[in-house]
XYZ file of N, CA and C in Angstrom:
681
model
N 12.003 -10.700 11.851
C 12.378 -10.052 10.667
C 13.046 -8.751 10.981
N 14.253 -8.559 10.540
C 15.034 -7.337 10.815
C 14.555 -6.110 9.901
N 14.101 -6.445 8.678
C 13.808 -5.376 7.758
C 12.314 -5.520 7.425
N 11.513 -4.449 7.700
C 9.998 -4.569 7.511
C 9.580 -3.429 6.573
N 8.922 -3.732 5.447
C 8.512 -2.784 4.449
C 6.942 -2.678 4.581
N 6.481 -1.458 4.808
C 5.131 -1.149 4.954
C 4.548 -0.449 3.779
N 3.433 -0.860 3.331
C 2.584 -0.108 2.360
C 1.877 1.026 3.262
N 1.372 2.070 2.517
C 0.913 3.231 3.267
C -0.641 3.194 3.508
N -1.374 3.257 2.338
C -2.888 3.350 2.427
C -3.421 1.969 2.741
N -4.274 1.923 3.760
C -4.813 0.672 4.116
C -3.900 -0.183 4.997
N -2.691 0.254 5.287
C -1.767 -0.443 6.122
C -1.391 0.416 7.390
N -0.752 1.517 6.967
C -0.402 2.559 8.009
C -1.550 3.561 8.292
N -2.206 4.029 7.140
C -3.162 4.986 7.325
C -4.504 4.423 6.880
N -5.587 4.714 7.675
C -6.966 4.342 7.464
C -7.520 5.338 6.385
N -7.071 5.159 5.134
C -7.340 6.142 4.064
C -8.013 5.578 2.825
N -8.094 4.353 2.714
C -8.695 3.738 1.424
C -10.059 4.083 1.163
N -10.899 4.161 2.160
C -12.304 4.609 1.901
C -12.314 5.956 1.233
N -11.424 6.828 1.728
C -11.445 8.215 1.100
C -10.834 8.310 -0.254
N -9.898 7.496 -0.557
C -9.302 7.479 -1.897
C -10.373 6.881 -2.847
N -11.034 5.791 -2.301
C -11.986 5.141 -3.172
C -13.203 6.108 -3.553
N -13.596 6.783 -2.517
C -14.714 7.780 -2.751
C -14.340 8.881 -3.783
N -13.155 9.325 -3.592
C -12.526 10.353 -4.599
C -12.513 9.697 -5.993
N -12.023 8.532 -6.162
C -12.039 7.915 -7.499
C -13.381 7.672 -8.039
N -14.409 7.203 -7.213
C -15.762 6.989 -7.630
C -16.334 8.363 -8.012
N -16.122 9.395 -7.387
C -16.735 10.680 -7.726
C -16.046 11.201 -8.982
N -14.794 11.012 -9.116
C -14.060 11.494 -10.343
C -14.584 10.702 -11.589
N -14.705 9.434 -11.496
C -15.134 8.635 -12.596
C -16.552 8.862 -12.950
N -17.382 9.198 -11.941
C -18.796 9.530 -12.226
C -18.987 10.690 -13.116
N -17.987 11.609 -13.095
C -18.051 12.822 -13.929
C -17.715 12.474 -15.412
N -17.188 11.225 -15.566
C -16.939 10.772 -16.968
C -18.023 9.773 -17.355
N -19.107 9.648 -16.473
C -20.195 8.749 -16.858
C -19.904 7.279 -16.501
N -18.940 7.038 -15.620
C -18.516 5.711 -15.248
C -18.895 5.406 -13.779
N -19.383 4.182 -13.438
C -19.745 3.835 -12.131
C -19.001 2.634 -11.638
N -18.323 2.803 -10.482
C -17.579 1.644 -9.854
C -17.932 1.537 -8.408
N -17.685 0.297 -7.869
C -17.932 0.035 -6.473
C -16.664 0.279 -5.637
N -16.732 0.478 -4.373
C -15.547 0.645 -3.555
C -14.600 -0.571 -3.687
N -15.239 -1.820 -3.720
C -14.360 -2.923 -3.763
C -13.557 -3.022 -5.083
N -14.207 -2.649 -6.187
C -13.419 -2.533 -7.450
C -12.241 -1.657 -7.356
N -12.351 -0.549 -6.620
C -11.263 0.365 -6.456
C -10.229 -0.267 -5.509
N -10.690 -0.905 -4.423
C -9.768 -1.609 -3.581
C -8.935 -2.699 -4.250
N -9.538 -3.442 -5.159
C -8.904 -4.483 -5.885
C -7.792 -3.964 -6.801
N -7.827 -2.641 -7.134
C -6.832 -2.036 -7.991
C -5.984 -0.969 -7.221
N -6.000 -1.063 -5.902
C -5.380 -0.048 -5.091
C -3.888 -0.056 -5.411
N -3.339 1.162 -5.566
C -2.012 1.501 -5.715
C -1.619 1.223 -7.211
N -2.602 0.833 -8.038
C -2.233 0.566 -9.449
C -3.325 0.980 -10.394
N -3.961 2.040 -10.128
C -4.900 2.610 -11.040
C -4.078 3.525 -12.034
N -3.501 2.803 -12.984
C -2.765 3.481 -14.056
C -3.184 3.075 -15.366
N -2.778 3.684 -16.371
C -3.356 3.393 -17.734
C -3.023 1.899 -18.130
N -1.855 1.437 -17.798
C -1.463 0.064 -18.259
C -1.947 -0.946 -17.314
N -1.925 -0.656 -15.968
C -2.349 -1.686 -15.030
C -3.751 -1.851 -14.678
N -4.590 -0.825 -15.086
C -6.000 -0.861 -14.688
C -6.871 -0.750 -15.971
N -6.278 -1.133 -17.111
C -7.036 -0.982 -18.391
C -8.327 -1.824 -18.236
N -8.213 -3.011 -17.721
C -9.391 -3.959 -17.669
C -10.599 -3.252 -16.883
N -10.272 -2.397 -15.905
C -11.239 -1.774 -15.093
C -12.161 -0.947 -16.003
N -11.459 -0.247 -16.978
C -12.226 0.711 -17.823
C -12.962 -0.118 -19.010
N -12.210 -1.133 -19.595
C -12.757 -1.914 -20.707
C -14.062 -2.627 -20.191
N -14.126 -3.011 -18.895
C -15.294 -3.672 -18.386
C -16.550 -2.799 -18.441
N -16.282 -1.381 -18.549
C -17.325 -0.391 -18.603
C -17.496 0.081 -20.105
N -16.865 -0.612 -21.044
C -16.997 -0.226 -22.369
C -16.187 1.029 -22.816
N -15.125 1.313 -22.057
C -14.242 2.452 -22.382
C -12.848 1.958 -22.584
N -12.306 2.253 -23.738
C -10.939 1.991 -24.081
C -10.109 3.251 -23.672
N -9.462 3.304 -22.561
C -8.947 4.499 -22.020
C -7.763 5.028 -22.812
N -7.717 6.305 -23.089
C -6.525 6.915 -23.678
C -5.707 7.632 -22.612
N -4.477 8.096 -22.905
C -3.688 8.776 -21.852
C -4.338 10.030 -21.479
N -4.985 10.701 -22.398
C -5.707 11.912 -22.063
C -6.811 11.720 -21.063
N -7.561 10.654 -21.380
C -8.718 10.306 -20.382
C -8.130 9.998 -19.047
N -7.181 9.122 -18.967
C -6.641 8.846 -17.659
C -6.107 10.012 -16.983
N -5.244 10.800 -17.653
C -4.593 11.996 -17.067
C -5.677 12.906 -16.513
N -6.772 13.073 -17.200
C -7.912 13.954 -16.665
C -8.587 13.379 -15.440
N -8.775 12.008 -15.466
C -9.469 11.388 -14.369
C -8.548 11.415 -13.116
N -7.254 11.160 -13.284
C -6.367 11.201 -12.179
C -6.207 12.579 -11.560
N -6.164 13.576 -12.446
C -6.082 15.047 -11.866
C -7.278 15.344 -11.137
N -8.504 14.996 -11.673
C -9.732 15.227 -10.906
C -9.789 14.435 -9.611
N -9.401 13.210 -9.566
C -9.392 12.401 -8.355
C -8.594 13.021 -7.271
N -7.418 13.489 -7.627
C -6.373 14.047 -6.744
C -6.985 15.375 -6.180
N -7.623 16.125 -7.014
C -8.273 17.475 -6.491
C -9.362 17.175 -5.552
N -10.212 16.085 -5.843
C -11.406 15.812 -5.009
C -10.789 15.283 -3.654
N -9.858 14.360 -3.721
C -9.193 13.852 -2.505
C -8.653 14.866 -1.600
N -7.832 15.832 -2.209
C -7.157 16.807 -1.375
C -8.144 17.853 -0.775
N -9.100 18.248 -1.536
C -10.014 19.272 -1.149
C -11.039 18.769 -0.191
N -11.466 17.531 -0.379
C -12.656 16.989 0.266
C -12.354 15.897 1.451
N -11.358 15.079 1.257
C -11.097 13.931 2.046
C -9.903 13.863 2.746
N -8.774 14.531 2.365
C -7.481 14.413 3.013
C -7.483 14.760 4.512
N -8.323 15.615 4.907
C -8.453 16.083 6.284
C -8.892 14.985 7.219
N -9.645 14.009 6.679
C -10.136 12.942 7.462
C -9.206 11.751 7.689
N -8.060 11.692 6.923
C -7.145 10.501 6.963
C -6.366 10.591 8.339
N -6.295 9.392 8.954
C -5.628 9.276 10.163
C -4.926 7.844 10.122
N -3.842 7.663 10.989
C -3.310 6.328 11.131
C -4.233 5.341 11.778
N -4.177 4.114 11.537
C -4.908 3.118 12.304
C -4.492 3.205 13.716
N -5.387 3.017 14.707
C -5.189 3.268 16.158
C -3.987 2.565 16.706
N -3.790 1.397 16.073
C -2.628 0.506 16.720
C -1.302 0.739 16.042
N -1.236 1.619 15.049
C -0.011 1.789 14.250
C 1.022 2.553 14.995
N 0.796 3.724 15.626
C 1.927 4.382 16.234
C 2.673 3.559 17.334
N 1.931 2.873 18.131
C 2.659 1.986 19.137
C 3.271 0.878 18.390
N 2.823 0.293 17.429
C 3.416 -0.788 16.742
C 4.795 -0.338 16.159
N 4.859 0.811 15.428
C 6.041 1.316 14.959
C 7.110 1.585 16.028
N 6.559 2.188 17.013
C 7.561 2.526 18.097
C 8.157 1.294 18.771
N 7.389 0.257 19.007
C 7.952 -0.990 19.518
C 8.784 -1.665 18.450
N 8.547 -1.627 17.292
C 9.499 -2.294 16.268
C 10.785 -1.529 16.192
N 10.742 -0.245 16.296
C 12.074 0.588 16.293
C 12.802 0.265 17.544
N 12.199 0.173 18.727
C 12.839 -0.163 20.002
C 13.485 -1.516 20.015
N 12.835 -2.317 19.158
C 13.321 -3.809 19.099
C 14.472 -3.917 18.066
N 14.852 -2.738 17.478
C 15.999 -2.733 16.508
C 15.673 -3.078 15.055
N 14.346 -3.069 14.735
C 13.966 -3.229 13.280
C 14.266 -1.986 12.462
N 14.578 -2.268 11.143
C 14.658 -1.251 10.278
C 13.531 -1.193 9.353
N 12.803 -0.014 9.190
C 11.527 0.071 8.568
C 11.646 0.975 7.295
N 10.816 0.500 6.304
C 10.710 1.263 5.064
C 9.258 1.446 4.740
N 8.883 2.607 4.181
C 7.507 2.823 3.771
C 7.509 2.906 2.216
N 6.683 2.111 1.567
C 6.685 1.990 0.177
C 5.323 2.201 -0.385
N 5.040 3.386 -1.067
C 3.624 3.722 -1.440
C 3.614 4.146 -2.959
N 2.390 3.871 -3.552
C 2.189 4.374 -4.843
C 1.817 5.840 -4.914
N 1.421 6.416 -3.700
C 1.102 7.813 -3.656
C 2.262 8.654 -4.025
N 1.918 9.791 -4.638
C 3.086 10.691 -5.040
C 3.331 11.595 -3.822
N 4.493 12.304 -3.884
C 5.017 13.052 -2.704
C 3.949 14.068 -2.288
N 3.284 14.696 -3.310
C 2.304 15.771 -3.028
C 1.128 15.293 -2.053
N 0.634 14.094 -2.408
C -0.436 13.447 -1.512
C 0.253 13.046 -0.204
N 1.362 12.398 -0.327
C 1.991 11.870 0.887
C 2.254 12.970 1.935
N 2.774 14.110 1.466
C 3.059 15.115 2.526
C 1.898 15.757 3.102
N 0.745 15.640 2.370
C -0.494 16.232 2.952
C -1.110 15.311 4.057
N -0.975 14.007 3.902
C -1.755 13.174 4.792
C -0.843 12.390 5.833
N 0.443 12.371 5.601
C 1.212 11.519 6.532
C 1.640 12.310 7.765
N 1.397 11.761 8.982
C 1.641 12.525 10.231
C 3.262 12.676 10.423
N 3.633 13.914 10.618
C 5.072 14.085 10.778
C 5.694 13.305 11.840
N 4.920 13.070 12.939
C 5.495 12.380 14.051
C 5.767 10.858 13.756
N 5.219 10.395 12.670
C 5.509 8.980 12.305
C 6.754 8.833 11.433
N 7.171 9.922 10.829
C 8.315 9.831 9.924
C 9.501 9.410 10.556
N 9.681 9.647 11.784
C 10.967 9.398 12.494
C 11.099 7.731 12.651
N 10.082 7.038 12.425
C 10.173 5.558 12.584
C 10.665 4.980 11.258
N 10.678 5.698 10.078
C 11.145 5.069 8.885
C 12.458 5.439 8.453
N 13.319 4.423 8.144
C 14.645 4.706 7.640
C 14.618 5.109 6.240
N 13.605 4.605 5.464
C 13.512 4.824 4.008
C 12.104 5.045 3.700
N 11.810 5.994 2.781
C 10.407 6.273 2.253
C 10.526 6.361 0.755
N 9.691 5.469 0.124
C 9.726 5.426 -1.398
C 8.310 5.786 -1.786
N 8.097 6.951 -2.572
C 6.861 7.329 -3.004
C 6.672 6.992 -4.486
N 5.512 7.015 -5.046
C 5.301 6.556 -6.399
C 5.917 7.391 -7.464
N 6.298 8.614 -7.156
C 6.916 9.410 -8.203
C 8.450 9.261 -8.181
N 8.907 8.344 -7.311
C 10.384 8.078 -7.196
C 10.755 6.819 -8.026
N 9.886 6.136 -8.655
C 10.237 4.934 -9.505
C 9.495 5.093 -10.899
N 10.114 4.413 -11.786
C 9.621 4.476 -13.153
C 8.285 3.717 -13.355
N 8.176 2.532 -12.601
C 6.975 1.715 -12.661
C 6.567 1.426 -11.217
N 5.226 1.665 -11.007
C 4.679 1.548 -9.657
C 4.260 0.138 -9.517
N 3.667 -0.208 -8.380
C 3.054 -1.499 -8.123
C 2.010 -1.761 -9.194
N 1.863 -2.966 -9.718
C 2.243 -4.244 -9.245
C 3.721 -4.639 -9.708
N 4.393 -3.742 -10.302
C 5.791 -4.100 -10.761
C 6.641 -4.114 -9.566
N 7.762 -4.729 -9.500
C 8.635 -4.926 -8.369
C 9.510 -3.579 -8.034
N 9.520 -2.717 -8.954
C 10.328 -1.465 -8.852
C 10.326 -0.841 -7.473
N 9.142 -0.498 -6.939
C 9.141 0.203 -5.635
C 9.877 -0.535 -4.474
N 9.651 -1.781 -4.477
C 10.331 -2.596 -3.394
C 11.716 -2.854 -3.759
N 12.133 -2.988 -4.973
C 13.572 -3.213 -5.228
C 14.348 -1.885 -4.936
N 13.745 -0.764 -5.125
C 14.378 0.572 -4.741
C 14.497 0.610 -3.138
N 13.512 0.248 -2.488
C 13.544 0.330 -1.123
C 14.542 -0.611 -0.508
N 14.629 -1.823 -1.069
C 15.662 -2.805 -0.657
C 17.052 -2.223 -0.714
N 17.364 -1.627 -1.900
C 18.724 -1.024 -2.128
C 18.975 0.139 -1.058
N 17.937 1.023 -0.932
C 18.088 2.102 -0.024
C 18.209 1.660 1.470
N 17.495 0.647 1.771
C 17.584 0.180 3.217
C 18.768 -0.760 3.457
N 19.430 -1.193 2.266
C 20.557 -2.142 2.370
C 20.072 -3.451 3.051
N 18.826 -3.740 2.680
C 18.259 -5.003 3.345
C 18.671 -6.334 2.765
N 18.654 -7.354 3.616
C 18.866 -8.670 3.139
C 17.459 -9.375 3.072
N 17.083 -9.788 1.848
C 15.801 -10.400 1.545
C 15.411 -11.476 2.488
N 16.476 -12.269 2.878
C 16.119 -13.370 3.752
C 15.607 -12.906 5.198
N 15.882 -11.737 5.540
C 15.399 -11.239 6.844
C 14.426 -10.011 6.648
N 13.740 -10.098 5.591
C 12.781 -8.994 5.290
C 11.394 -9.497 5.073
N 10.476 -8.690 5.371
C 8.960 -8.964 5.028
C 8.265 -7.711 4.705
N 7.226 -7.808 3.920
C 6.373 -6.715 3.509
C 5.019 -6.830 4.094
N 4.408 -5.682 4.449
C 3.016 -5.687 4.935
C 2.215 -4.930 3.847
N 1.213 -5.606 3.271
C 0.372 -5.056 2.132
C -1.076 -5.356 2.539
N -1.913 -4.822 1.790
C -3.441 -5.047 1.935
C -4.202 -5.188 0.654
N -3.506 -5.213 -0.473
C -4.180 -5.300 -1.765
C -3.364 -6.111 -2.847
N -4.079 -6.817 -3.734
C -3.397 -7.641 -4.663
C -2.238 -7.088 -5.403
N -2.304 -5.838 -5.858
C -1.189 -5.253 -6.611
C 0.084 -5.051 -5.790
N -0.150 -4.675 -4.527
C 0.968 -4.541 -3.638
C 1.612 -5.918 -3.336
N 0.778 -6.862 -3.074
C 1.277 -8.234 -2.834
C 2.083 -8.655 -4.068
N 1.641 -8.496 -5.233
C 2.300 -8.911 -6.495
C 3.638 -8.181 -6.530
N 3.650 -6.873 -6.228
C 4.920 -6.123 -6.303
C 5.922 -6.656 -5.308
N 5.395 -7.013 -4.140
C 6.349 -7.589 -3.106
C 6.936 -8.917 -3.442
N 6.073 -9.775 -3.888
C 6.437 -11.064 -4.346
C 7.338 -11.090 -5.562
N 7.077 -10.211 -6.474
C 7.935 -10.072 -7.747
C 9.301 -9.609 -7.334
N 9.443 -8.813 -6.224
C 10.757 -8.343 -5.647
C 11.441 -9.373 -4.876
N 10.808 -10.580 -4.742
C 11.378 -11.668 -4.002
C 11.267 -11.535 -2.456
N 10.240 -10.912 -1.964
C 10.107 -10.665 -0.641
C 8.864 -11.461 -0.042
N 9.058 -11.883 1.262
C 7.969 -12.535 2.014
C 6.870 -11.416 2.345
N 5.626 -11.857 2.149
C 4.608 -10.852 2.246
C 3.506 -11.240 3.250
N 3.223 -10.346 4.132
C 2.027 -10.470 5.075
C 0.894 -9.543 4.579
N -0.281 -10.072 4.405
C -1.340 -9.240 3.976
C -2.265 -8.991 5.197
N -2.753 -7.770 5.292
C -3.561 -7.364 6.460
C -5.032 -7.095 5.957
N -6.056 -7.608 6.544
C -7.389 -7.546 6.130
C -8.090 -6.231 6.502
N -7.623 -5.136 6.036
C -8.340 -3.875 6.303
C -9.325 -3.505 5.270
N -9.184 -3.917 4.136
C -10.101 -3.583 3.017
C -10.675 -4.753 2.199
N -9.962 -5.879 2.161
C -10.393 -6.952 1.313
C -10.414 -8.304 2.105
N -11.101 -9.225 1.625
C -11.251 -10.564 2.266
C -10.085 -11.418 1.861
N -10.002 -12.603 2.521
C -9.036 -13.536 2.284
C -8.814 -13.958 0.779
N -9.948 -14.104 0.129
C -9.887 -14.582 -1.203
C -9.075 -13.657 -2.164
N -8.995 -12.383 -1.835
C -8.320 -11.407 -2.671
C -6.887 -11.249 -2.220
N -6.557 -11.881 -1.173
C -5.226 -11.688 -0.595
C -4.413 -13.024 -0.647
N -4.873 -13.985 -1.337
C -4.301 -15.397 -1.378
C -2.901 -15.479 -1.876
N -2.437 -14.481 -2.657
C -1.040 -14.537 -3.119
C 0.045 -14.198 -2.035
N -0.479 -13.667 -0.944
C 0.475 -13.428 0.184
C 0.756 -14.679 0.842
N 1.881 -14.626 1.640
C 2.480 -15.828 2.300
C 1.675 -16.053 3.620
N 1.076 -14.954 4.207
C 0.249 -15.183 5.454
C -0.665 -13.931 5.561
N -1.758 -14.190 6.189
C -2.803 -13.112 6.258
C -2.994 -12.723 7.768
N -2.863 -11.483 8.109
C -3.118 -11.003 9.440
C -4.667 -10.436 9.509
N -5.303 -10.791 10.510
C -6.747 -10.374 10.640
C -6.859 -8.883 10.870
N -5.890 -8.345 11.612
C -5.935 -6.956 11.923
C -4.606 -6.588 12.489
N -4.353 -5.264 12.998
C -3.123 -4.898 13.353
C -2.627 -5.558 14.588
N -3.493 -5.959 15.471
C -3.093 -6.715 16.746
C -2.486 -8.078 16.275
N -3.168 -8.756 15.393
C -2.665 -10.005 14.859
C -1.282 -9.758 14.084
N -1.191 -8.701 13.379
C 0.052 -8.347 12.692
C 1.193 -8.233 13.737
N 0.907 -7.570 14.853
C 1.926 -7.353 15.817
C 2.327 -8.762 16.398
N 1.448 -9.566 16.559
C 1.772 -10.995 17.164
C 2.625 -11.725 16.177
N 2.285 -11.558 14.867
C 3.199 -12.233 13.885
C 4.591 -11.723 13.819
N 4.734 -10.371 13.946
C 6.017 -9.753 13.767
C 6.892 -9.919 15.047
N 6.235 -10.072 16.201
C 7.026 -10.123 17.446
C 7.182 -11.504 18.059
N 6.394 -12.502 17.729
C 6.446 -13.801 18.285
C 7.145 -14.923 17.374
N 7.975 -14.371 16.453
C 8.674 -15.362 15.703
C 7.789 -16.100 14.598
N 6.534 -15.795 14.479
C 5.675 -16.520 13.526
C 6.027 -16.303 12.143
N 6.419 -15.008 11.796
C 6.797 -14.796 10.368
C 8.087 -15.510 10.054
N 9.022 -15.536 11.001
C 10.299 -16.290 10.695
C 9.953 -17.764 10.474
N 9.022 -18.315 11.221
C 8.724 -19.714 11.150
C 8.038 -19.995 9.659
N 7.271 -19.012 9.287
C 6.654 -19.113 7.920
C 7.746 -19.065 6.857
N 8.603 -18.158 6.998
C 9.691 -18.054 6.010
C 10.532 -19.279 5.930
N 10.808 -19.845 7.067
C 11.595 -21.119 7.029
C 10.824 -22.220 6.402
N 9.539 -22.265 6.625
C 8.611 -23.287 6.012
C 8.644 -23.165 4.540
N 8.585 -21.839 4.024
C 8.493 -21.578 2.659
C 9.795 -22.047 2.026
N 10.979 -21.757 2.707
C 12.255 -22.182 2.205
C 12.393 -23.659 2.040
N 11.877 -24.362 2.897
C 11.905 -25.795 2.879
C 11.142 -26.458 1.741
N 10.139 -25.721 1.279
C 9.223 -26.209 0.209
C 9.703 -25.738 -1.080
N 10.761 -24.902 -1.259
C 11.183 -24.376 -2.524
C 12.546 -25.006 -2.941
């Protein structure tokens, strides 16, 4: 694949446990209790319209004011308490370096806003990405296709030679809705929650094997033959 689109949290950065803890702490101040897995299942899409069921399951019909307050509190908790612990997965820097040396063009597509992104993303990794799309750069975030459609345009990518690496259902839905082949990586969720992806990588070493040994291309060809 010549064009590779990476999600940020849970794919490039080992950050989801910290985002989840911040959400759990924020919601607890509103009298709501959630598990980490529930947060992971809504990763990148905890918005008023896309996560309504999450609140209704707790007997709360969320208003814009409620959600804005919860989001503001979560961001404050994350930045003050957890951002300093966020680091890339250990295999990520070498993977990105090898992809660039191999002539791949890379995009980073995240629901995180620029304010969060700039605080947690290592500057030395920015050089590997030709395009970076943050959540505040699109009208609709994941699971809508907008983030990936914007990245495709900016990268001038051919969908037939492109793939996305995601780790959560909403990101996978966004990628597939944009017409892109999707590899899911098991950093936060089990296979059953990643089944909408075209292929699942067990870890970053497996992901590297898929991207460099022609296995993704073979899967794309197989998908094309069945459609």
